[in-house]
Structures are given as structure tokens and as C-alpha cells.
CSV table of C-alpha atoms and ligand atoms in Angstrom, one decimal:
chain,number,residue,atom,x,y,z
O,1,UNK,CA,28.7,-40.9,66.0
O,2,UNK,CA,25.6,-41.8,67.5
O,3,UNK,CA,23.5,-41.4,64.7
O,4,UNK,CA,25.8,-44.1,63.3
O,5,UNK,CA,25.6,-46.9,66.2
O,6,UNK,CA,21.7,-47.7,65.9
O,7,UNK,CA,21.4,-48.6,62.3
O,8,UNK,CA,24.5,-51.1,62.9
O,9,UNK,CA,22.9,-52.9,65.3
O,10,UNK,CA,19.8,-53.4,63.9
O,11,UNK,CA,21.9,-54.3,60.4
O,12,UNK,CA,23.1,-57.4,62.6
O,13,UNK,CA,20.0,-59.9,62.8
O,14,UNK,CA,19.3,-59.2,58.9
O,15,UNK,CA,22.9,-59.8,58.1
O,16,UNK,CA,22.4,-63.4,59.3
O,17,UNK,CA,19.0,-64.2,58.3
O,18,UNK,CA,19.3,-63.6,55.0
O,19,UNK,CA,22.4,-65.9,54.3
O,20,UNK,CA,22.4,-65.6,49.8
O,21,UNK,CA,25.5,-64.1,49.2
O,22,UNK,CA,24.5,-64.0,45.1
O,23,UNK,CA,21.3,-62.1,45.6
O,24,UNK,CA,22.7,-59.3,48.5
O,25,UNK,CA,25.0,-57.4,46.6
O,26,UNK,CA,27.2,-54.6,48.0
O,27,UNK,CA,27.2,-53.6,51.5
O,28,UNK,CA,25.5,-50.5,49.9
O,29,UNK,CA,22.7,-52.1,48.6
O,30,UNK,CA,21.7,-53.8,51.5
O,31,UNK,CA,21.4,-50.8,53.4
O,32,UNK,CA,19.2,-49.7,51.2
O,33,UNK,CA,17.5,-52.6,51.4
O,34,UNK,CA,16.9,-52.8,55.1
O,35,UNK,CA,17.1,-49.3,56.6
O,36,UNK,CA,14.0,-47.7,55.2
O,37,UNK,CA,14.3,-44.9,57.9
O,38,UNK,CA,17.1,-42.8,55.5
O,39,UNK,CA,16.8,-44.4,52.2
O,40,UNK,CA,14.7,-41.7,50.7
O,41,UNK,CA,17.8,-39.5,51.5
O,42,UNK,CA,20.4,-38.9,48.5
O,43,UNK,CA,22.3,-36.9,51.6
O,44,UNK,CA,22.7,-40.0,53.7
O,45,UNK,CA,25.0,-42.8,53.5
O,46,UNK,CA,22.5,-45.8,53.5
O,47,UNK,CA,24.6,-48.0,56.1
O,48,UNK,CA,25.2,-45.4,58.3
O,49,UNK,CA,22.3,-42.8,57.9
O,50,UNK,CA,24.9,-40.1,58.5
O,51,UNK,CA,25.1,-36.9,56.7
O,52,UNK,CA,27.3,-37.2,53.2
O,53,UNK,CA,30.9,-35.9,53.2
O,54,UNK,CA,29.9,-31.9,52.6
O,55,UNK,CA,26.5,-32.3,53.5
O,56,UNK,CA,25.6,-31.2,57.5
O,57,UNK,CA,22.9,-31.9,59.6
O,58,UNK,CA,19.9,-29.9,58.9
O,59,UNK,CA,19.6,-27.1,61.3
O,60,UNK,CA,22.7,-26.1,61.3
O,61,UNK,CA,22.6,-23.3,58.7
O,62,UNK,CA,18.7,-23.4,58.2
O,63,UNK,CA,15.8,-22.4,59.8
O,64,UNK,CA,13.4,-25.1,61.4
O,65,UNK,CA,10.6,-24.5,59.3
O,66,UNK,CA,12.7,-24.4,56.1
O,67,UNK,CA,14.4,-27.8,56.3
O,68,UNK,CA,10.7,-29.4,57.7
O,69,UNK,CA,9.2,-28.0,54.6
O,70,UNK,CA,11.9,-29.4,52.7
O,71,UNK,CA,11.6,-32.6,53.7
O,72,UNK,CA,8.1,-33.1,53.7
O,73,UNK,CA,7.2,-35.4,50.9
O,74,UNK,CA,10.5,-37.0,50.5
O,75,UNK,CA,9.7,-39.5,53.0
O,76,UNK,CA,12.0,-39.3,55.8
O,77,UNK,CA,10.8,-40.7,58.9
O,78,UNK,CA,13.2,-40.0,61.1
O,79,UNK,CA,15.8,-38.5,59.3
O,80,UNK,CA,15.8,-35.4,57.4
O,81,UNK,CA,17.2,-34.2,54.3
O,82,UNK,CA,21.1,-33.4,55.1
O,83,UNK,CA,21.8,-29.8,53.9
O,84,UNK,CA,24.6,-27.8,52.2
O,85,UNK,CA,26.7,-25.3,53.9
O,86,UNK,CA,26.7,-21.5,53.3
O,87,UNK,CA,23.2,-21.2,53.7
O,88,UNK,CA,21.0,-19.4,52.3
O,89,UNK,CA,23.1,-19.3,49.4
O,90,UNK,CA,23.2,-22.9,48.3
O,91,UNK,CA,20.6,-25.8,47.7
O,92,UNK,CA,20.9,-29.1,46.8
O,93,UNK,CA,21.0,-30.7,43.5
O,94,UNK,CA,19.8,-34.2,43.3
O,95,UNK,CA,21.0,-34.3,39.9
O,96,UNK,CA,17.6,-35.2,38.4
O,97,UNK,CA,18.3,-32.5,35.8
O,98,UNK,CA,21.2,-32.9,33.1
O,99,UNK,CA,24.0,-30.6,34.6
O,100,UNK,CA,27.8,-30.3,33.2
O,101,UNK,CA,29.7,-32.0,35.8
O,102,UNK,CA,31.4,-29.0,37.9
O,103,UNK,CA,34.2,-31.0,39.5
O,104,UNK,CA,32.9,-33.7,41.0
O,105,UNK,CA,32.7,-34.2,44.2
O,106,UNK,CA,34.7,-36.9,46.7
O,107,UNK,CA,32.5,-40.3,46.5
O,108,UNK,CA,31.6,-42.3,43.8
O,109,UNK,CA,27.9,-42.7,43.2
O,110,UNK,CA,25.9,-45.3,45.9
O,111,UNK,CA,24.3,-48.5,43.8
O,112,UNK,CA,21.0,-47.9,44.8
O,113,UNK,CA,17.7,-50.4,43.8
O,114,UNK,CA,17.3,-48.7,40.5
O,115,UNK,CA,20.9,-48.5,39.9
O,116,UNK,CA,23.4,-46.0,40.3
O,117,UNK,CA,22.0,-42.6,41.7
O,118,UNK,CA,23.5,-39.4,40.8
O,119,UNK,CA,24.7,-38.1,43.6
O,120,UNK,CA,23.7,-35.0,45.0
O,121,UNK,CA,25.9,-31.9,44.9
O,122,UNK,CA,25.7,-28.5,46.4
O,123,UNK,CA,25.3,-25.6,44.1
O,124,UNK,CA,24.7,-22.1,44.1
O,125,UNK,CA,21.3,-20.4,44.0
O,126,UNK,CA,22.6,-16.8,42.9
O,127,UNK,CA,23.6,-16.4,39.4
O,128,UNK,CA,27.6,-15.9,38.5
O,129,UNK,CA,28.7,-18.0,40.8
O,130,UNK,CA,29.7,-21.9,41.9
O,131,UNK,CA,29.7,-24.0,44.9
O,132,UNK,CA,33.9,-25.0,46.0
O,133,UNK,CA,34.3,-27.8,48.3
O,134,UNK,CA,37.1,-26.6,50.0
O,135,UNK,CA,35.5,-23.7,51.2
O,136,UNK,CA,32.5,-24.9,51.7
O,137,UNK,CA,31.0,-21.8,50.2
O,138,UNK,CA,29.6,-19.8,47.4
O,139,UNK,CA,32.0,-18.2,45.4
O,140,UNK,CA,32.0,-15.5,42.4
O,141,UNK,CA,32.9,-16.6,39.0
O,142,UNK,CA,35.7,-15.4,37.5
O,143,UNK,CA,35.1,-11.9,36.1
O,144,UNK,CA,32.6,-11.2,38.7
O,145,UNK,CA,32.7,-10.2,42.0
O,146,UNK,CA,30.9,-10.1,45.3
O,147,UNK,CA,28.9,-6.7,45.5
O,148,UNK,CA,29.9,-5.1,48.9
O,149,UNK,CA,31.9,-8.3,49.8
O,150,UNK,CA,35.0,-6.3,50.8
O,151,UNK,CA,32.4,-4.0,53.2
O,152,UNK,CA,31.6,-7.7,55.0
O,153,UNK,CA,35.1,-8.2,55.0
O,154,UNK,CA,36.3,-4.7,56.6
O,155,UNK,CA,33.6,-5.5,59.8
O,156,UNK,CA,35.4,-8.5,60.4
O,157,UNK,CA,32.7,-10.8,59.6
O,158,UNK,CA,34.8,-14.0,59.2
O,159,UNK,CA,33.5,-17.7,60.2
O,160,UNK,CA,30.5,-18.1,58.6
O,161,UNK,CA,28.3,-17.1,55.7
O,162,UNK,CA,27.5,-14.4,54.2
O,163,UNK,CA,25.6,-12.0,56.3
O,164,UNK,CA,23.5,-11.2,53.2
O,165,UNK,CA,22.7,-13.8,50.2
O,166,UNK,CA,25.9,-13.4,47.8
O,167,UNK,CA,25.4,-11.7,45.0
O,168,UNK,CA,28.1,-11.2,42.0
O,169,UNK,CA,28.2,-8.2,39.7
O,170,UNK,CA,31.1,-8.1,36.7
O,171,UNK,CA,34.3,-7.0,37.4
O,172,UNK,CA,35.1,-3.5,36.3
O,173,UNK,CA,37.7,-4.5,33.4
O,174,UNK,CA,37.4,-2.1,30.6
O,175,UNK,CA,39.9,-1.7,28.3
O,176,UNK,CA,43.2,-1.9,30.8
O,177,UNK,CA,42.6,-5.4,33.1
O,178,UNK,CA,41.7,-4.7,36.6
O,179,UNK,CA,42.1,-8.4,37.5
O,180,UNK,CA,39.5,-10.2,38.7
O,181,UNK,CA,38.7,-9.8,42.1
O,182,UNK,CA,40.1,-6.0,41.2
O,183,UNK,CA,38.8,-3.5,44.3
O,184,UNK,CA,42.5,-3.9,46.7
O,185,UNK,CA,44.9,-4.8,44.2
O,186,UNK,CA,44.5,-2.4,41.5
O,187,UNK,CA,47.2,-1.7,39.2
O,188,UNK,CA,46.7,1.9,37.6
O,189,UNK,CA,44.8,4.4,38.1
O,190,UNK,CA,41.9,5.2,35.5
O,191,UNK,CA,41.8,7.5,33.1
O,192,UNK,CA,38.8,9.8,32.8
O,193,UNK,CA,37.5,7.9,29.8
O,194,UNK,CA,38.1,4.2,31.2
O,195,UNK,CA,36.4,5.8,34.7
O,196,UNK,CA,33.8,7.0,32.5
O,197,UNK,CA,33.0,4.0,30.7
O,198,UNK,CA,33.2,2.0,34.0
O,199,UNK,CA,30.4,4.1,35.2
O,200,UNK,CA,28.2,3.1,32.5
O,201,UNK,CA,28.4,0.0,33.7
O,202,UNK,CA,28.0,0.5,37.3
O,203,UNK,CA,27.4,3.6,39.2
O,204,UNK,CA,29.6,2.7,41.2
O,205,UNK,CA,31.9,0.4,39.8
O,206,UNK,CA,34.9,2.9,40.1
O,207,UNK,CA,34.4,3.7,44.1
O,208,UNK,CA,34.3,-0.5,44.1
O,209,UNK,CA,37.4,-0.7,42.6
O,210,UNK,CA,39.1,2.0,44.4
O,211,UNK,CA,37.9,0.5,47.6
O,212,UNK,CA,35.8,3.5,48.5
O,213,UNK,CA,33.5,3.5,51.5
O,214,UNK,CA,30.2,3.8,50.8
O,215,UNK,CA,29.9,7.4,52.0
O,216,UNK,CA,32.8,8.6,49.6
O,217,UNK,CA,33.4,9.0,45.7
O,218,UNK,CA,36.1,8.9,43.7
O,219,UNK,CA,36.9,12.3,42.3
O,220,UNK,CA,39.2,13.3,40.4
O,221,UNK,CA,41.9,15.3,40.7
O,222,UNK,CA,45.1,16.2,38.8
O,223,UNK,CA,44.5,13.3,37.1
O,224,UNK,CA,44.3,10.5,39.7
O,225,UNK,CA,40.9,9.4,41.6
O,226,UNK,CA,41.1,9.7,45.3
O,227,UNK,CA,38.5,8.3,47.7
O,228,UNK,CA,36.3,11.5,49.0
O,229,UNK,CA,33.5,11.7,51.4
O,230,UNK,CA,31.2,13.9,50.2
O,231,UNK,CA,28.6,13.4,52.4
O,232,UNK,CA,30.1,16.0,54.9
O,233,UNK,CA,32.3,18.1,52.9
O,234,UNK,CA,31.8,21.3,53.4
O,235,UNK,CA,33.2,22.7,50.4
O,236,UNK,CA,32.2,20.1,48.3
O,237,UNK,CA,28.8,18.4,49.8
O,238,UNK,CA,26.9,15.4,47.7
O,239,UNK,CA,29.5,15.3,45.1
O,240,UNK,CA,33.4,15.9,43.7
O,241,UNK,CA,34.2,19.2,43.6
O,242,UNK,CA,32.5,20.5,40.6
O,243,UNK,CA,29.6,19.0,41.2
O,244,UNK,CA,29.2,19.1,44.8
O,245,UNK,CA,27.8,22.2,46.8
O,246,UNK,CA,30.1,25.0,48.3
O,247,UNK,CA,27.7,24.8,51.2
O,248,UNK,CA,29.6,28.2,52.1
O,249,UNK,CA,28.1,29.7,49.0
O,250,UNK,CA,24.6,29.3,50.5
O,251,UNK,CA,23.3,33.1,50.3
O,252,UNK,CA,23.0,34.4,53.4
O,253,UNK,CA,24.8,31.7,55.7
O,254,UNK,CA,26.6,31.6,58.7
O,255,UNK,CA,27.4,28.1,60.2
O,256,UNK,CA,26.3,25.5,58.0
O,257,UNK,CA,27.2,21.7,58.0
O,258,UNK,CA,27.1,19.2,55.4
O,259,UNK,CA,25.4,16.3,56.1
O,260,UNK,CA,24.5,12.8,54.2
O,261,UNK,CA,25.4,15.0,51.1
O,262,UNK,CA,23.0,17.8,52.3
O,263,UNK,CA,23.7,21.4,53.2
O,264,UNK,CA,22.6,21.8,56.3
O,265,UNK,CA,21.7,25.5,57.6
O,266,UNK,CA,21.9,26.0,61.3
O,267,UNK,CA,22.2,29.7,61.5
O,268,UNK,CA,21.8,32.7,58.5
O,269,UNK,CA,24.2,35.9,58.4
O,270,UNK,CA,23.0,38.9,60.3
O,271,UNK,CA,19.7,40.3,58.6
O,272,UNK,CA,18.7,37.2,57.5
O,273,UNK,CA,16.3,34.5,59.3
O,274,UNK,CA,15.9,31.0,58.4
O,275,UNK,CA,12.9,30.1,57.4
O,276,UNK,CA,11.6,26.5,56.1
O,277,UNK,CA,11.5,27.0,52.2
O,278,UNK,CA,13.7,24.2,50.6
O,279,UNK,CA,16.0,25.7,48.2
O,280,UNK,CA,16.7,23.4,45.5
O,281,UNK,CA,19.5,24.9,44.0
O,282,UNK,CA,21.4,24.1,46.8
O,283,UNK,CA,20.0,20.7,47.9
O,284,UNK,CA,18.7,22.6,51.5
O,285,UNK,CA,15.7,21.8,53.4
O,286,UNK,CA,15.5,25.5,54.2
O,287,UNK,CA,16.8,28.9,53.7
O,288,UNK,CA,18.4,32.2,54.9
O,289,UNK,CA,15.8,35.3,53.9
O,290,UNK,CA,16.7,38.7,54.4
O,291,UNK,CA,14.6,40.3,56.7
O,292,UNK,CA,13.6,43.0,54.7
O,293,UNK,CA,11.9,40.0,53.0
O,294,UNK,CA,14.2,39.2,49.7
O,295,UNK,CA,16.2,36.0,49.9
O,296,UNK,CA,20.2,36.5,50.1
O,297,UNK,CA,22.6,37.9,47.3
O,298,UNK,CA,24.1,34.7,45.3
O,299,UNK,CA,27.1,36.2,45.8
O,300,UNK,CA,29.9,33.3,44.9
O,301,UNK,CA,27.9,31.5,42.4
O,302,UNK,CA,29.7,33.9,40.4
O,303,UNK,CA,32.7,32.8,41.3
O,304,UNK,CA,32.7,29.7,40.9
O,305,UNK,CA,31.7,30.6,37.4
O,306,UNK,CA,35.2,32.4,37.4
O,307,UNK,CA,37.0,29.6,38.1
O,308,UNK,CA,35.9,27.4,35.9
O,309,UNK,CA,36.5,29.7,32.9
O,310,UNK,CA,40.1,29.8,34.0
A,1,NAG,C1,49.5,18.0,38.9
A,1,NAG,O1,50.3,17.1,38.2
A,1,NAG,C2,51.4,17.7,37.5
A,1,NAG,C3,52.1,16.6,36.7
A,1,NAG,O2,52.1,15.4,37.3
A,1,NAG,C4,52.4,18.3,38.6
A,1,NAG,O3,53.5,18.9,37.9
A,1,NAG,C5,51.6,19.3,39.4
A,1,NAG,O4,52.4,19.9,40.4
A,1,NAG,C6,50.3,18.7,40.0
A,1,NAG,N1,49.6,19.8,40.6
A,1,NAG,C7,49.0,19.6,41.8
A,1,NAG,C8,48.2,20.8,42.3
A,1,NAG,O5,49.2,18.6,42.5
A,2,NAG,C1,16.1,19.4,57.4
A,2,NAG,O1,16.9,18.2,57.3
A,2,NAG,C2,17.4,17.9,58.5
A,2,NAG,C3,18.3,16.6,58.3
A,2,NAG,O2,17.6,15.7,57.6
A,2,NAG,C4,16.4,17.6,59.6
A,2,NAG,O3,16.9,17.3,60.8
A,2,NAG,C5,15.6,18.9,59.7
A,2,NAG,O4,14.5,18.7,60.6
A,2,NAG,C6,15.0,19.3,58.4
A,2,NAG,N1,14.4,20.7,58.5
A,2,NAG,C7,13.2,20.9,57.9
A,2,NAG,C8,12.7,22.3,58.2
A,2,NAG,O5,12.6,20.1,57.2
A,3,NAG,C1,17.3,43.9,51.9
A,3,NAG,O1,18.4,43.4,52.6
A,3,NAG,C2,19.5,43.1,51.8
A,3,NAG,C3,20.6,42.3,52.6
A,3,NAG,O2,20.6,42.8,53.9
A,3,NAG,C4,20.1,44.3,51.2
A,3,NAG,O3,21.2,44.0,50.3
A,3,NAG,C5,19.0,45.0,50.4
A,3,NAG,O4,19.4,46.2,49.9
A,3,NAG,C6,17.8,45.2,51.2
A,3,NAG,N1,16.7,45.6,50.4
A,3,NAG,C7,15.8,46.5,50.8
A,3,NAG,C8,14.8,46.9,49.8
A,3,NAG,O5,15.9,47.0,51.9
């Protein structure tokens, strides 16, 4: 509002000495006649000098040194270069550059000296994605999705941007449609070949779609896929059972603790001491030796042998 109250009063005296109503044009053109101080600025509204519908203030959603450096060299004296929202993932587009109209946005273009300007439009700067209006924001494409978005989501991180720059990775829709947007709303669950060939894709594009945190995997089991955390499972430590480690089955254990995927060794077995040798058939940092100086019996690596066979 008070951006808007100076450039209408100094509009006043020019309005009346220059009487030719032929020669003035639109109201728009002699704004941009007379108002030097914002007419550099495809942002601004040339009577008014105030920030386009969709456009905000700079400040707001930039750094200081950003939007100074960004409007260095276009001229503005006073006023700067109005910015898009959902910074940092947006930056203007003055429309210098053929571009497929995406929807245009809600003004018609300003009659300017040379004509009618292209007005400027906020776009995306990440790849996959597109600028909506309504939102004000930066949103995926269809068939792709925000990576981690629903990890944002689960902190509560509503009101604002994106913590993070948005980025959009493809959908996981093999075969049997996951719709777009799939993680929550999931139809089915996977068969080992469609999770397999969702993997090859993305390492983790099945744990995304199941909704798994990021310390858990989907395993599988009797043949549906269940959200594990195997970065303290005991029995299963750094991976589904199977592939995991029976941190029990550490030779010569007594109390040990799986943790971020790791056995962890806190104390051996009677007879045995730990001692600081990794053991990397186990994923440990250290390891239980027998006193008598050989390491411990693997006793239920056999087992699990056993099972398997079954
Ligand atoms: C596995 O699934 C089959 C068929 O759905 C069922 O009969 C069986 O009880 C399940 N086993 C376990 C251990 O859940
Ligand atoms: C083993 O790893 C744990 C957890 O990262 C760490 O606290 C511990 O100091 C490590 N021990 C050795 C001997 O490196
Ligand atoms: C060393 O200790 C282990 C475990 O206590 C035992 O099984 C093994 O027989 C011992 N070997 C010798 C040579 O004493």
C-alpha cells in the first residue's frame, strides 16, 4: 500500500502537462513513460511499482545478497526485481526464450514502449517438475515424485517451502500402476519380481512406496513386504532376514546389540576376550577371541545353512 501512494502522486503534475490525448496511449504506457524508477522491472506494475500478482517483494524468500546480485544490471534504482515464491526452487522467466505456454498466468501482457512484453512467469529450476499458481509452489510432474517429500511431511513441516530444494524422481510404476504420487495409497502389494524390478530402478524405490522410514526395509515375508528396521534387529541386523546378521551367531558372544545395521559386541562368552580385530564376516568392529588364543567356534553358521536347505 505504500509502495503504491508515491508514484500516484508524482503521476499527477505529468498527467496535466502533457494534455495530447492521441500521443499518451494507455494508462500503461504512460507509466512507463514517466516512472523510470520501476520500469526496468517485468515484476512491477508500471503505474503502481508494486510487485505483479504472484510475484513478492524480494526478501521475502531470498537471501539479501541473492536478490542484490540479481538485480544488479537490470537497472533498478529504487526498486528491485519482485521474486517468485517457493524459493530456492523457482526463478523467474522473463520470457526472452521461446517457451510452450504452461497455463498462463492471470494478466494479460503490459503494452510497453517496444510493444507488448512477455510477461514474466515463475518456473521451476529442478527438472520434472512445474510452477502451479494456486499453490504457489513447485510441484512434481506427473509420474514423478518428490524424493523424501513424505519424510518433510511426517515432521510437520507445513507453511512454507521446501526445507531442501525439491527434487522429483519417477514413480515406481512397473508393470501393475502404483498411481502417481504412489508411497500412502498403494493398492497391492508387490510381487517379488515387480519389487525386484522396482529396485533396479531405485534402491529404494520399494521402501518409498511402502512408506518405509529411512532406517527400515521392506522384507519379505510369506509373500507380502513389511516395513523392517534393520538397523537394530538383533536377529536380523543391516538387512531382511536372509541377508541380515544373526548378531547372536557372533562366535563367542554374550550381550551384543545391533546398531545403525552393525553388530555391536559389548561383552564375549566366558573364555573369550574382546579384542579390536574387525571381523568382516559379520560386519563387527571387533571380536570375541578365545583366550587360549583361537577365535570362537562358528557354531550356528551352520545352522542357518540348515534352514535354508529346508
Ligand atoms: C503364509 O501364507 C499362507 C497362505 O496365505 C498361510 O496359509 C500361512 O499360514 C502363512 N504362514 C505364515 C507363517 O504366516
Ligand atoms: C566400534 O563401533 C562403535 C560404533 O560405531 C564405536 O562406538 C566403537 O568405538 C567402535 N570400536 C572400535 C574398537 O573401533
Ligand atoms: C581353546 O578354547 C576353545 C573355547 O574355549 C576350546 O574349544 C578349544 O578346545 C581350546 N583350544 C585349546 C588348544 O585349548
Amino acid at each position: 500500500m505504500r509502495l503504491s501512494l508515491i508514484p500516484l502522486i508524482s503521476l499527477l503534475p505529468l498527467a496535466l502537462s502533457s494534455p495530447s490525448p492521441t500521443e499518451g496511449g494507455s494508462a500503461v504506457e504512460r507509466g512507463w513513460d514517466h516512472q523510470p524508477k520501476c520500469n526496468d522491472l517485468p515484476t512491477r506494475d508500471p503505474d503502481t511499482c508494486e510487485c505483479l500478482p504472484g510475484f513478492y517483494e524480494p526478501g521475502y524468500y531470498k537471501r539479501t545478497e541473492d536478490y542484490e546480485a540479481e538485480s544488479k544490471g537490470k537497472g533498478g534504482h529504487h526498486y528491485k526485481e519482485c521474486v517468485c515464491p517457493d524459493y530456492p526452487n523457482t526463478y523467474i522467466d522473463f520470457g526472452n526464450g521461446g517457451h510452450g505456454g504452461g497455463g498462463g498466468g492471470g494478466y494479460g501482457g503490459y503494452k510497453r514502449k517496444g510493444g507488448y512484453e512477455p510477461e514474466p512467469e515463475c518456473k521451476c529450476k529442478g527438472k520434472h517438475q512445474h510452477y502451479d499458481p494456486d499453490t504457489e509452489k513447485c510441484e512434481c510432474d506427473e509420474g514423478y515424485e518428490p524424493v523424501d517429500d513424505w519424510y518433510y511431511d511426517k515432521r510437520g513441516g507445513k507453511g512454507g517451502h521446501h526445507p531442501k530444494p525439491l527434487k522429483c524422481k519417477p514413480c515406481p510404476t512397473p508393470s501393475g500402476g502404483y498411481g502417481h504420487g504412489g508411497k500412502k495409497n498403494y493398492k497391492r502389494n508387490p510381487s517379488l519380481h515387480e519389487a525386484i524390478k522396482m529396485r533396479e530402478q531405485d534402491e529404494r524405490a520399494l521402501e518409498t512406496v511402502l512408506g518405509c522410514k529411512d532406517e527400515e526395509e521392506a522384507c519379505e515375508s510369506n509373500g507380502s513386504w513389511r516395513c523392517t528396521d534393520v538397523s537394530s534387529s538383533l536377529w536380523s541386523c543391516g538387512g531382511c532376514p536372509g541377508q541380515g546378521v544373526d548378531c547372536g551367531a557372533v562366535p563367542g558372544v554374550s550381550e551384543v546389540r545391533c546398531h545403525q545395521g552393525r553388530c555391536l559386541i559389548d561383552t564375549c562368552r566366558r573364555g573369550y576376550t574382546v579384542t579390536p580385530t574387525p571381523s568382516p564376516e559379520y560386519g563387527t568392529n571387533t571380536s570375541c577371541v578365545s583366550n587360549n588364543g583361537s577365535r570362537g567356534v562358528e557354531s550356528s553358521k551352520s545352522h542357518w545353512f540348515v534352514n535354508q536347505a529346508e
